[in-house]
Amino acid sequence: MTRWRAMRAADLPGMIALAALVHPGLPERIEILAERLHLYPAGCHVLPEARTIGGYLISHPWHAGAPPPLDSFLAALPATPGTYYIHDLALHPSIHGTGAAGAILRPLLATPACHHGTELVAVNRSAPFWGHYGFVPAPGPASAEKPNSYGADAIFMRRPPA
Ligand SMILES: CC(C)(COP(=O)(O)OP(=O)(O)OC[C@H]1O[C@@H](n2cnc3c(N)ncnc32)[C@H](O)[C@@H]1OP(=O)(O)O)[C@@H](O)C(=O)NCCC(=O)NCCS
């Protein structure tokens, strides 16, 4: 299997194509993903697949209990982050069940950046998947509950500090 590598700006069009496939109801502009890469490249990874992108992970330090609304710019990262935030992990359906998700998640969750806890908004009924990695549903911040942001089935989840 191809290995995960650091994301590059040239990967963004392939990521947008994959996002349209796996998140058809949750569109984000390419500029939003580009800003995440610019602000925190250490949290951005891709799984190259032939000439396209088979998977991507976008994550960054953030304010605890305040997931950014979908398709919104961050402007800047907090000087003193209260949590680490996983914005999205997506794999092409042909790569599901291959272990690719764990290959990027396990090392990420072991980094010092995640030691104060990690948060995300689970979509596409992925909460059981995240539960496998120690995430549990947490009291929902308003932005995670907006049907027009992450969708009606979104679940705010938190992984306690290590
Ligand atoms: C969410 C997603 C990344 C998961 O990847 P995947 O390849 O389907 O997951 P895997 O089958 O590799 O499972 C990874 C691990 O989670 C476990 N797992 C998977 N589904 C599970 C479930 N429903 N309940 C409990 N554990 C589960 C597997 O047992 C596996 O464990 P292991 O690493 O110890 O072997 C993938 O389904 C995806 O890209 N979906 C579309 C995009 C999306 O919705 N992303 C979530 C955004 S919040």
Tab-separated table of N, CA and C and ligand atoms in Angstrom:
chain	number	residue	atom	x	y	z
A	1	MET	N	0.845	-1.202	0.000
A	1	MET	CA	0.000	0.000	0.000
A	1	MET	C	0.883	1.255	0.000
A	2	THR	N	0.464	2.264	-0.761
A	2	THR	CA	1.193	3.526	-0.772
A	2	THR	C	1.188	4.139	0.625
A	3	ARG	N	2.234	4.823	0.973
A	3	ARG	CA	2.332	5.385	2.329
A	3	ARG	C	1.826	6.812	2.368
A	4	TRP	N	1.331	7.193	3.539
A	4	TRP	CA	0.942	8.578	3.771
A	4	TRP	C	2.182	9.460	3.667
A	5	ARG	N	1.981	10.668	3.179
A	5	ARG	CA	3.076	11.643	3.124
A	5	ARG	C	2.514	13.032	3.443
A	6	ALA	N	3.436	13.974	3.647
A	6	ALA	CA	3.029	15.355	3.927
A	6	ALA	C	2.243	15.924	2.741
A	7	MET	N	1.211	16.687	3.050
A	7	MET	CA	0.377	17.311	2.017
A	7	MET	C	1.135	18.462	1.344
A	8	ARG	N	0.858	18.637	0.036
A	8	ARG	CA	1.417	19.762	-0.719
A	8	ARG	C	0.263	20.532	-1.353
A	9	ALA	N	0.538	21.765	-1.694
A	9	ALA	CA	-0.511	22.582	-2.326
A	9	ALA	C	-1.035	21.916	-3.598
A	10	ALA	N	-0.161	21.228	-4.315
A	10	ALA	CA	-0.575	20.582	-5.564
A	10	ALA	C	-1.564	19.438	-5.338
A	11	ASP	N	-1.684	18.987	-4.084
A	11	ASP	CA	-2.626	17.896	-3.774
A	11	ASP	C	-4.064	18.394	-3.644
A	12	LEU	N	-4.243	19.705	-3.466
A	12	LEU	CA	-5.560	20.239	-3.110
A	12	LEU	C	-6.658	19.921	-4.131
A	13	PRO	N	-6.427	20.046	-5.439
A	13	PRO	CA	-7.499	19.691	-6.382
A	13	PRO	C	-7.936	18.228	-6.257
A	14	GLY	N	-6.988	17.317	-6.055
A	14	GLY	CA	-7.337	15.904	-5.880
A	14	GLY	C	-8.105	15.681	-4.597
A	15	MET	N	-7.789	16.445	-3.577
A	15	MET	CA	-8.512	16.330	-2.303
A	15	MET	C	-9.946	16.827	-2.447
A	16	ILE	N	-10.113	17.911	-3.183
A	16	ILE	CA	-11.465	18.442	-3.399
A	16	ILE	C	-12.309	17.412	-4.167
A	17	ALA	N	-11.704	16.749	-5.129
A	17	ALA	CA	-12.432	15.720	-5.888
A	17	ALA	C	-12.835	14.572	-4.974
A	18	LEU	N	-11.932	14.152	-4.076
A	18	LEU	CA	-12.252	13.071	-3.143
A	18	LEU	C	-13.325	13.527	-2.148
A	19	ALA	N	-13.210	14.761	-1.675
A	19	ALA	CA	-14.209	15.282	-0.735
A	19	ALA	C	-15.597	15.301	-1.377
A	20	ALA	N	-15.663	15.663	-2.650
A	20	ALA	CA	-16.965	15.706	-3.344
A	20	ALA	C	-17.567	14.308	-3.434
A	21	LEU	N	-16.697	13.306	-3.505
A	21	LEU	CA	-17.170	11.921	-3.594
A	21	LEU	C	-17.673	11.404	-2.247
A	22	VAL	N	-16.901	11.656	-1.180
A	22	VAL	CA	-17.246	11.057	0.120
A	22	VAL	C	-18.095	11.978	0.995
A	23	HIS	N	-18.067	13.293	0.720
A	23	HIS	CA	-18.865	14.256	1.498
A	23	HIS	C	-19.728	15.090	0.546
A	24	PRO	N	-20.578	14.462	-0.257
A	24	PRO	CA	-21.316	15.250	-1.257
A	24	PRO	C	-22.215	16.325	-0.649
A	25	GLY	N	-22.668	16.108	0.576
A	25	GLY	CA	-23.557	17.095	1.195
A	25	GLY	C	-22.837	18.106	2.065
A	26	LEU	N	-21.506	18.039	2.108
A	26	LEU	CA	-20.742	18.904	3.012
A	26	LEU	C	-19.616	19.600	2.244
A	27	PRO	N	-19.961	20.410	1.238
A	27	PRO	CA	-18.912	20.994	0.393
A	27	PRO	C	-18.079	22.056	1.117
A	28	GLU	N	-16.800	22.070	0.798
A	28	GLU	CA	-15.903	23.114	1.296
A	28	GLU	C	-15.088	23.641	0.122
A	29	ARG	N	-14.804	24.954	0.173
A	29	ARG	CA	-14.002	25.557	-0.887
A	29	ARG	C	-12.539	25.126	-0.774
A	30	ILE	N	-11.859	25.091	-1.907
A	30	ILE	CA	-10.450	24.700	-1.923
A	30	ILE	C	-9.625	25.676	-1.080
A	31	GLU	N	-10.056	26.940	-1.018
A	31	GLU	CA	-9.321	27.947	-0.231
A	31	GLU	C	-9.346	27.619	1.268
A	32	ILE	N	-10.411	26.952	1.704
A	32	ILE	CA	-10.523	26.582	3.117
A	32	ILE	C	-9.470	25.522	3.456
A	33	LEU	N	-9.342	24.528	2.575
A	33	LEU	CA	-8.357	23.474	2.811
A	33	LEU	C	-6.941	24.044	2.674
A	34	ALA	N	-6.758	24.956	1.708
A	34	ALA	CA	-5.442	25.574	1.504
A	34	ALA	C	-5.022	26.361	2.749
A	35	GLU	N	-5.982	27.010	3.405
A	35	GLU	CA	-5.632	27.772	4.611
A	35	GLU	C	-5.188	26.844	5.738
A	36	ARG	N	-5.880	25.693	5.895
A	36	ARG	CA	-5.464	24.715	6.919
A	36	ARG	C	-4.017	24.276	6.656
A	37	LEU	N	-3.720	23.977	5.382
A	37	LEU	CA	-2.367	23.535	5.026
A	37	LEU	C	-1.352	24.636	5.320
A	38	HIS	N	-1.707	25.875	5.020
A	38	HIS	CA	-0.801	27.001	5.260
A	38	HIS	C	-0.559	27.203	6.762
A	39	LEU	N	-1.636	27.105	7.563
A	39	LEU	CA	-1.527	27.391	8.995
A	39	LEU	C	-0.845	26.268	9.771
A	40	TYR	N	-1.086	25.013	9.364
A	40	TYR	CA	-0.545	23.907	10.161
A	40	TYR	C	-0.200	22.713	9.268
A	41	PRO	N	0.866	22.853	8.473
A	41	PRO	CA	1.235	21.753	7.568
A	41	PRO	C	1.545	20.452	8.305
A	42	ALA	N	1.989	20.542	9.563
A	42	ALA	CA	2.327	19.320	10.306
A	42	ALA	C	1.113	18.431	10.537
A	43	GLY	N	-0.101	19.006	10.421
A	43	GLY	CA	-1.315	18.219	10.639
A	43	GLY	C	-2.004	17.790	9.357
A	44	CYS	N	-1.332	17.994	8.225
A	44	CYS	CA	-1.963	17.725	6.926
A	44	CYS	C	-1.199	16.640	6.172
A	45	HIS	N	-1.894	15.573	5.832
A	45	HIS	CA	-1.265	14.411	5.198
A	45	HIS	C	-2.153	13.889	4.073
A	46	VAL	N	-1.512	13.271	3.091
A	46	VAL	CA	-2.287	12.639	2.007
A	46	VAL	C	-1.771	11.228	1.754
A	47	LEU	N	-2.658	10.434	1.221
A	47	LEU	CA	-2.320	9.080	0.781
A	47	LEU	C	-2.391	9.093	-0.746
A	48	PRO	N	-1.243	9.194	-1.422
A	48	PRO	CA	-1.268	9.245	-2.886
A	48	PRO	C	-1.738	7.915	-3.453
A	49	GLU	N	-2.460	8.002	-4.546
A	49	GLU	CA	-3.002	6.793	-5.177
A	49	GLU	C	-2.884	6.992	-6.683
A	50	ALA	N	-1.987	6.227	-7.323
A	50	ALA	CA	-1.730	6.406	-8.754
A	50	ALA	C	-1.492	7.897	-9.017
A	51	ARG	N	-2.325	8.521	-9.844
A	51	ARG	CA	-2.103	9.940	-10.138
A	51	ARG	C	-3.055	10.850	-9.378
A	52	THR	N	-3.722	10.301	-8.382
A	52	THR	CA	-4.664	11.156	-7.667
A	52	THR	C	-4.469	10.996	-6.155
A	53	ILE	N	-5.474	11.406	-5.386
A	53	ILE	CA	-5.387	11.356	-3.923
A	53	ILE	C	-6.373	10.303	-3.423
A	54	GLY	N	-5.847	9.287	-2.718
A	54	GLY	CA	-6.708	8.226	-2.203
A	54	GLY	C	-7.213	8.507	-0.808
A	55	GLY	N	-6.573	9.440	-0.136
A	55	GLY	CA	-7.001	9.775	1.212
A	55	GLY	C	-6.332	11.051	1.687
A	56	TYR	N	-6.959	11.698	2.661
A	56	TYR	CA	-6.325	12.877	3.268
A	56	TYR	C	-6.746	13.015	4.718
A	57	LEU	N	-5.889	13.650	5.477
A	57	LEU	CA	-6.172	13.986	6.873
A	57	LEU	C	-5.804	15.454	7.063
A	58	ILE	N	-6.735	16.227	7.637
A	58	ILE	CA	-6.481	17.639	7.954
A	58	ILE	C	-6.749	17.824	9.445
A	59	SER	N	-5.789	18.396	10.167
A	59	SER	CA	-5.939	18.561	11.608
A	59	SER	C	-5.068	19.730	12.064
A	60	HIS	N	-5.388	20.262	13.255
A	60	HIS	CA	-4.642	21.434	13.737
A	60	HIS	C	-4.971	21.685	15.209
A	61	PRO	N	-4.116	22.359	15.926
A	61	PRO	CA	-4.449	22.768	17.289
A	61	PRO	C	-5.626	23.744	17.256
A	62	TRP	N	-6.458	23.747	18.311
A	62	TRP	CA	-7.626	24.632	18.285
A	62	TRP	C	-8.133	24.926	19.691
A	63	HIS	N	-9.208	25.695	19.758
A	63	HIS	CA	-9.862	26.036	21.017
A	63	HIS	C	-10.766	24.858	21.421
A	64	ALA	N	-10.704	24.455	22.680
A	64	ALA	CA	-11.517	23.319	23.138
A	64	ALA	C	-13.005	23.643	23.073
A	65	GLY	N	-13.784	22.664	22.632
A	65	GLY	CA	-15.236	22.785	22.634
A	65	GLY	C	-15.792	23.777	21.630
A	66	ALA	N	-15.019	24.106	20.612
A	66	ALA	CA	-15.462	25.117	19.645
A	66	ALA	C	-15.089	24.713	18.221
A	67	PRO	N	-15.666	23.618	17.717
A	67	PRO	CA	-15.303	23.198	16.355
A	67	PRO	C	-15.650	24.276	15.337
A	68	PRO	N	-14.727	24.590	14.423
A	68	PRO	CA	-15.010	25.624	13.426
A	68	PRO	C	-16.185	25.206	12.547
A	69	PRO	N	-17.098	26.131	12.215
A	69	PRO	CA	-18.165	25.785	11.274
A	69	PRO	C	-17.573	25.306	9.959
A	70	LEU	N	-18.311	24.455	9.276
A	70	LEU	CA	-17.837	23.934	7.998
A	70	LEU	C	-17.621	25.078	7.002
A	71	ASP	N	-16.625	24.891	6.140
A	71	ASP	CA	-16.350	25.848	5.059
A	71	ASP	C	-16.056	27.256	5.591
A	72	SER	N	-15.370	27.309	6.745
A	72	SER	CA	-15.028	28.620	7.300
A	72	SER	C	-13.517	28.723	7.494
A	73	PHE	N	-13.000	29.928	7.270
A	73	PHE	CA	-11.572	30.179	7.498
A	73	PHE	C	-11.288	30.228	8.995
A	74	LEU	N	-10.073	29.843	9.383
A	74	LEU	CA	-9.654	29.910	10.783
A	74	LEU	C	-9.014	31.256	11.098
A	75	ALA	N	-8.401	31.886	10.129
A	75	ALA	CA	-7.666	33.156	10.265
A	75	ALA	C	-6.324	32.936	10.962
A	76	ALA	N	-6.346	32.347	12.141
A	76	ALA	CA	-5.102	32.093	12.875
A	76	ALA	C	-5.325	30.961	13.860
A	77	LEU	N	-4.245	30.309	14.228
A	77	LEU	CA	-4.338	29.267	15.256
A	77	LEU	C	-4.195	29.909	16.630
A	78	PRO	N	-4.786	29.316	17.667
A	78	PRO	CA	-4.676	29.905	19.006
A	78	PRO	C	-3.240	29.860	19.523
A	79	ALA	N	-2.854	30.911	20.248
A	79	ALA	CA	-1.512	30.951	20.835
A	79	ALA	C	-1.376	29.869	21.905
A	80	THR	N	-2.431	29.633	22.645
A	80	THR	CA	-2.433	28.566	23.661
A	80	THR	C	-3.613	27.642	23.381
A	81	PRO	N	-3.418	26.620	22.540
A	81	PRO	CA	-4.520	25.729	22.153
A	81	PRO	C	-5.051	24.946	23.343
A	82	GLY	N	-6.371	24.727	23.332
A	82	GLY	CA	-6.987	23.933	24.394
A	82	GLY	C	-7.228	22.503	23.969
A	83	THR	N	-7.061	22.230	22.676
A	83	THR	CA	-7.295	20.888	22.170
A	83	THR	C	-6.594	20.735	20.825
A	84	TYR	N	-6.641	19.519	20.298
A	84	TYR	CA	-6.201	19.273	18.923
A	84	TYR	C	-7.456	18.877	18.161
A	85	TYR	N	-7.619	19.421	16.958
A	85	TYR	CA	-8.871	19.229	16.234
A	85	TYR	C	-8.630	18.482	14.919
A	86	ILE	N	-9.360	17.404	14.704
A	86	ILE	CA	-9.297	16.683	13.424
A	86	ILE	C	-10.425	17.211	12.550
A	87	HIS	N	-10.042	17.943	11.548
A	87	HIS	CA	-11.034	18.560	10.661
A	87	HIS	C	-11.679	17.512	9.754
A	88	ASP	N	-10.857	16.617	9.213
A	88	ASP	CA	-11.426	15.587	8.330
A	88	ASP	C	-10.403	14.481	8.094
A	89	LEU	N	-10.902	13.282	8.034
A	89	LEU	CA	-10.141	12.121	7.560
A	89	LEU	C	-11.021	11.465	6.519
A	90	ALA	N	-10.517	11.323	5.327
A	90	ALA	CA	-11.323	10.747	4.248
A	90	ALA	C	-10.478	9.800	3.410
A	91	LEU	N	-11.078	8.673	3.088
A	91	LEU	CA	-10.440	7.681	2.224
A	91	LEU	C	-11.362	7.396	1.047
A	92	HIS	N	-10.772	7.140	-0.093
A	92	HIS	CA	-11.577	6.674	-1.228
A	92	HIS	C	-12.197	5.322	-0.853
A	93	PRO	N	-13.440	5.067	-1.242
A	93	PRO	CA	-14.085	3.791	-0.870
A	93	PRO	C	-13.246	2.561	-1.211
A	94	SER	N	-12.444	2.623	-2.251
A	94	SER	CA	-11.623	1.459	-2.628
A	94	SER	C	-10.532	1.180	-1.611
A	95	ILE	N	-10.292	2.134	-0.694
A	95	ILE	CA	-9.212	1.989	0.297
A	95	ILE	C	-9.771	1.685	1.684
A	96	HIS	N	-11.097	1.716	1.826
A	96	HIS	CA	-11.687	1.394	3.133
A	96	HIS	C	-11.291	-0.025	3.547
A	97	GLY	N	-11.088	-0.189	4.858
A	97	GLY	CA	-10.821	-1.524	5.377
A	97	GLY	C	-9.421	-2.045	5.111
A	98	THR	N	-8.519	-1.182	4.658
A	98	THR	CA	-7.159	-1.628	4.358
A	98	THR	C	-6.181	-1.329	5.483
A	99	GLY	N	-6.658	-0.612	6.538
A	99	GLY	CA	-5.760	-0.214	7.616
A	99	GLY	C	-5.149	1.157	7.404
A	100	ALA	N	-5.500	1.812	6.296
A	100	ALA	CA	-4.921	3.125	5.997
A	100	ALA	C	-5.311	4.168	7.040
A	101	ALA	N	-6.532	4.053	7.579
A	101	ALA	CA	-6.982	5.036	8.572
A	101	ALA	C	-6.117	4.942	9.828
A	102	GLY	N	-5.927	3.743	10.329
A	102	GLY	CA	-5.106	3.554	11.524
A	102	GLY	C	-3.658	3.945	11.289
A	103	ALA	N	-3.177	3.773	10.067
A	103	ALA	CA	-1.774	4.067	9.758
A	103	ALA	C	-1.457	5.551	9.923
A	104	ILE	N	-2.463	6.400	9.771
A	104	ILE	CA	-2.209	7.830	9.990
A	104	ILE	C	-2.722	8.266	11.363
A	105	LEU	N	-3.814	7.660	11.845
A	105	LEU	CA	-4.402	8.116	13.115
A	105	LEU	C	-3.550	7.749	14.334
A	106	ARG	N	-3.041	6.536	14.365
A	106	ARG	CA	-2.310	6.099	15.559
A	106	ARG	C	-1.088	6.980	15.830
A	107	PRO	N	-0.222	7.218	14.830
A	107	PRO	CA	0.916	8.101	15.102
A	107	PRO	C	0.484	9.529	15.422
A	108	LEU	N	-0.580	9.999	14.776
A	108	LEU	CA	-1.044	11.366	15.056
A	108	LEU	C	-1.472	11.496	16.511
A	109	LEU	N	-2.277	10.536	16.991
A	109	LEU	CA	-2.816	10.621	18.350
A	109	LEU	C	-1.728	10.441	19.406
A	110	ALA	N	-0.568	9.922	18.997
A	110	ALA	CA	0.543	9.736	19.938
A	110	ALA	C	1.442	10.966	20.005
A	111	THR	N	1.204	11.970	19.167
A	111	THR	CA	2.072	13.150	19.172
A	111	THR	C	1.739	14.050	20.366
A	112	PRO	N	2.717	14.846	20.835
A	112	PRO	CA	2.460	15.757	21.956
A	112	PRO	C	1.304	16.716	21.679
A	113	ALA	N	1.062	17.066	20.419
A	113	ALA	CA	-0.030	17.998	20.099
A	113	ALA	C	-1.377	17.479	20.588
A	114	CYS	N	-1.514	16.163	20.695
A	114	CYS	CA	-2.793	15.561	21.100
A	114	CYS	C	-2.865	15.275	22.592
A	115	HIS	N	-1.824	15.624	23.324
A	115	HIS	CA	-1.776	15.239	24.738
A	115	HIS	C	-2.782	15.991	25.610
A	116	HIS	N	-3.297	17.135	25.108
A	116	HIS	CA	-4.312	17.858	25.883
A	116	HIS	C	-5.727	17.431	25.488
A	117	GLY	N	-5.820	16.409	24.661
A	117	GLY	CA	-7.125	15.953	24.187
A	117	GLY	C	-7.293	16.270	22.718
A	118	THR	N	-8.207	15.554	22.083
A	118	THR	CA	-8.442	15.704	20.640
A	118	THR	C	-9.942	15.731	20.414
A	119	GLU	N	-10.384	16.569	19.484
A	119	GLU	CA	-11.821	16.707	19.215
A	119	GLU	C	-12.102	16.608	17.723
A	120	LEU	N	-13.340	16.304	17.401
A	120	LEU	CA	-13.773	16.251	16.005
A	120	LEU	C	-15.296	16.236	15.950
A	121	VAL	N	-15.819	16.432	14.773
A	121	VAL	CA	-17.256	16.267	14.533
A	121	VAL	C	-17.413	15.075	13.597
A	122	ALA	N	-17.996	14.001	14.120
A	122	ALA	CA	-18.171	12.782	13.323
A	122	ALA	C	-19.373	12.948	12.390
A	123	VAL	N	-19.149	12.669	11.107
A	123	VAL	CA	-20.238	12.709	10.121
A	123	VAL	C	-20.311	11.355	9.412
A	124	ASN	N	-21.304	11.192	8.574
A	124	ASN	CA	-21.448	9.947	7.794
A	124	ASN	C	-21.525	8.708	8.679
A	125	ARG	N	-22.114	8.854	9.852
A	125	ARG	CA	-22.247	7.712	10.782
A	125	ARG	C	-20.891	7.087	11.135
A	126	SER	N	-19.870	7.937	11.235
A	126	SER	CA	-18.521	7.421	11.518
A	126	SER	C	-18.228	7.344	13.019
A	127	ALA	N	-19.189	7.690	13.892
A	127	ALA	CA	-18.910	7.703	15.334
A	127	ALA	C	-18.367	6.364	15.855
A	128	PRO	N	-18.903	5.200	15.430
A	128	PRO	CA	-18.321	3.937	15.930
A	128	PRO	C	-16.853	3.762	15.523
A	129	PHE	N	-16.532	4.232	14.317
A	129	PHE	CA	-15.125	4.186	13.879
A	129	PHE	C	-14.258	4.996	14.822
A	130	TRP	N	-14.691	6.242	15.142
A	130	TRP	CA	-13.887	7.096	16.025
A	130	TRP	C	-13.837	6.513	17.437
A	131	GLY	N	-14.915	5.860	17.861
A	131	GLY	CA	-14.925	5.232	19.164
A	131	GLY	C	-13.820	4.192	19.304
A	132	HIS	N	-13.495	3.565	18.211
A	132	HIS	CA	-12.422	2.577	18.193
A	132	HIS	C	-11.082	3.209	18.577
A	133	TYR	N	-10.964	4.521	18.369
A	133	TYR	CA	-9.714	5.235	18.665
A	133	TYR	C	-9.819	6.059	19.945
A	134	GLY	N	-10.851	5.800	20.753
A	134	GLY	CA	-10.938	6.439	22.062
A	134	GLY	C	-11.779	7.692	22.124
A	135	PHE	N	-12.450	8.052	21.024
A	135	PHE	CA	-13.312	9.230	21.041
A	135	PHE	C	-14.685	8.860	21.602
A	136	VAL	N	-15.243	9.762	22.409
A	136	VAL	CA	-16.586	9.547	22.956
A	136	VAL	C	-17.431	10.789	22.667
A	137	PRO	N	-18.747	10.609	22.480
A	137	PRO	CA	-19.603	11.773	22.260
A	137	PRO	C	-19.506	12.731	23.434
A	138	ALA	N	-19.471	14.027	23.134
A	138	ALA	CA	-19.338	15.052	24.169
A	138	ALA	C	-20.482	16.052	24.008
A	139	PRO	N	-20.788	16.830	25.064
A	139	PRO	CA	-21.845	17.836	24.953
A	139	PRO	C	-21.620	18.696	23.708
A	140	GLY	N	-22.650	18.878	22.915
A	140	GLY	CA	-22.512	19.481	21.593
A	140	GLY	C	-22.455	20.985	21.593
A	141	PRO	N	-21.343	21.560	21.123
A	141	PRO	CA	-21.300	23.008	20.915
A	141	PRO	C	-22.293	23.401	19.827
A	142	ALA	N	-22.740	24.649	19.861
A	142	ALA	CA	-23.778	25.101	18.935
A	142	ALA	C	-23.378	24.884	17.479
A	143	SER	N	-22.107	25.160	17.138
A	143	SER	CA	-21.732	25.089	15.726
A	143	SER	C	-21.792	23.662	15.198
A	144	ALA	N	-21.600	22.679	16.091
A	144	ALA	CA	-21.645	21.288	15.639
A	144	ALA	C	-23.077	20.823	15.430
A	145	GLU	N	-24.026	21.579	15.975
A	145	GLU	CA	-25.417	21.144	15.894
A	145	GLU	C	-26.171	21.774	14.723
A	146	LYS	N	-25.525	22.733	14.060
A	146	LYS	CA	-26.204	23.414	12.959
A	146	LYS	C	-26.419	22.469	11.795
A	147	PRO	N	-27.658	22.192	11.403
A	147	PRO	CA	-27.899	21.286	10.290
A	147	PRO	C	-27.216	21.753	8.999
A	148	ASN	N	-27.085	23.070	8.822
A	148	ASN	CA	-26.489	23.559	7.590
A	148	ASN	C	-24.969	23.552	7.620
A	149	SER	N	-24.383	23.205	8.757
A	149	SER	CA	-22.929	23.159	8.814
A	149	SER	C	-22.471	21.714	8.610
A	150	TYR	N	-22.401	20.943	9.665
A	150	TYR	CA	-21.902	19.570	9.525
A	150	TYR	C	-22.994	18.548	9.203
A	151	GLY	N	-24.229	18.960	9.195
A	151	GLY	CA	-25.303	18.032	8.873
A	151	GLY	C	-26.037	17.572	10.122
A	152	ALA	N	-27.253	17.099	9.911
A	152	ALA	CA	-28.135	16.768	11.036
A	152	ALA	C	-27.621	15.590	11.854
A	153	ASP	N	-26.836	14.687	11.236
A	153	ASP	CA	-26.383	13.495	11.969
A	153	ASP	C	-25.005	13.697	12.609
A	154	ALA	N	-24.508	14.937	12.611
A	154	ALA	CA	-23.163	15.197	13.141
A	154	ALA	C	-23.119	14.956	14.651
A	155	ILE	N	-22.009	14.390	15.114
A	155	ILE	CA	-21.820	14.126	16.540
A	155	ILE	C	-20.471	14.703	16.967
A	156	PHE	N	-20.499	15.626	17.924
A	156	PHE	CA	-19.261	16.190	18.459
A	156	PHE	C	-18.625	15.153	19.390
A	157	MET	N	-17.331	14.863	19.173
A	157	MET	CA	-16.662	13.815	19.955
A	157	MET	C	-15.330	14.340	20.504
A	158	ARG	N	-14.964	13.790	21.657
A	158	ARG	CA	-13.716	14.196	22.305
A	158	ARG	C	-12.948	12.953	22.746
A	159	ARG	N	-11.653	12.988	22.550
A	159	ARG	CA	-10.765	11.937	23.072
A	159	ARG	C	-10.027	12.553	24.255
A	160	PRO	N	-10.188	12.006	25.435
A	160	PRO	CA	-9.600	12.625	26.622
A	160	PRO	C	-8.078	12.717	26.510
A	161	PRO	N	-7.465	13.630	27.271
A	161	PRO	CA	-6.009	13.732	27.279
A	161	PRO	C	-5.368	12.391	27.622
A	162	ALA	N	-4.196	12.169	27.060
A	162	ALA	CA	-3.493	10.895	27.290
A	162	ALA	C	-3.052	10.787	28.746
B	1	LIG	C1	-14.125	7.034	8.288
B	1	LIG	C2	-13.129	6.288	7.419
B	1	LIG	C3	-11.853	7.126	7.285
B	1	LIG	C4	-12.786	4.970	8.127
B	1	LIG	O1	-11.838	4.275	7.339
B	1	LIG	P1	-12.023	2.715	7.043
B	1	LIG	O2	-10.946	2.253	6.171
B	1	LIG	O3	-13.426	2.562	6.569
B	1	LIG	O4	-11.865	2.117	8.479
B	1	LIG	P2	-11.219	0.703	8.753
B	1	LIG	O5	-12.103	-0.310	8.147
B	1	LIG	O6	-9.794	0.706	8.347
B	1	LIG	O7	-11.248	0.626	10.298
B	1	LIG	C5	-10.187	1.149	11.007
B	1	LIG	C6	-10.317	0.611	12.378
B	1	LIG	O8	-11.565	1.049	12.926
B	1	LIG	C7	-12.349	-0.082	13.247
B	1	LIG	N1	-13.709	0.193	12.848
B	1	LIG	C8	-14.159	0.484	11.635
B	1	LIG	N2	-15.476	0.659	11.656
B	1	LIG	C9	-15.855	0.471	12.942
B	1	LIG	C10	-17.104	0.506	13.619
B	1	LIG	N3	-18.257	0.757	12.965
B	1	LIG	N4	-17.117	0.271	14.955
B	1	LIG	C11	-15.974	-0.008	15.627
B	1	LIG	N5	-14.769	-0.057	15.035
B	1	LIG	C12	-14.710	0.180	13.706
B	1	LIG	C13	-11.770	-1.259	12.480
B	1	LIG	O9	-11.951	-2.455	13.218
B	1	LIG	C14	-10.298	-0.900	12.362
B	1	LIG	O10	-9.578	-1.325	13.495
B	1	LIG	P3	-8.004	-1.688	13.410
B	1	LIG	O11	-7.291	-0.452	12.909
B	1	LIG	O12	-7.632	-2.064	14.801
B	1	LIG	O13	-7.907	-2.829	12.436
B	1	LIG	C15	-13.700	5.976	6.016
B	1	LIG	O14	-14.855	5.172	6.161
B	1	LIG	C16	-14.030	7.207	5.204
B	1	LIG	O15	-13.170	7.813	4.583
B	1	LIG	N6	-15.315	7.583	5.151
B	1	LIG	C17	-15.747	8.724	4.338
B	1	LIG	C18	-15.275	10.033	4.912
B	1	LIG	C19	-15.765	10.230	6.327
B	1	LIG	O16	-16.959	10.134	6.596
B	1	LIG	N7	-14.832	10.551	7.231
B	1	LIG	C20	-15.161	10.799	8.610
B	1	LIG	C21	-15.168	12.267	8.832
B	1	LIG	S1	-15.612	12.631	10.528
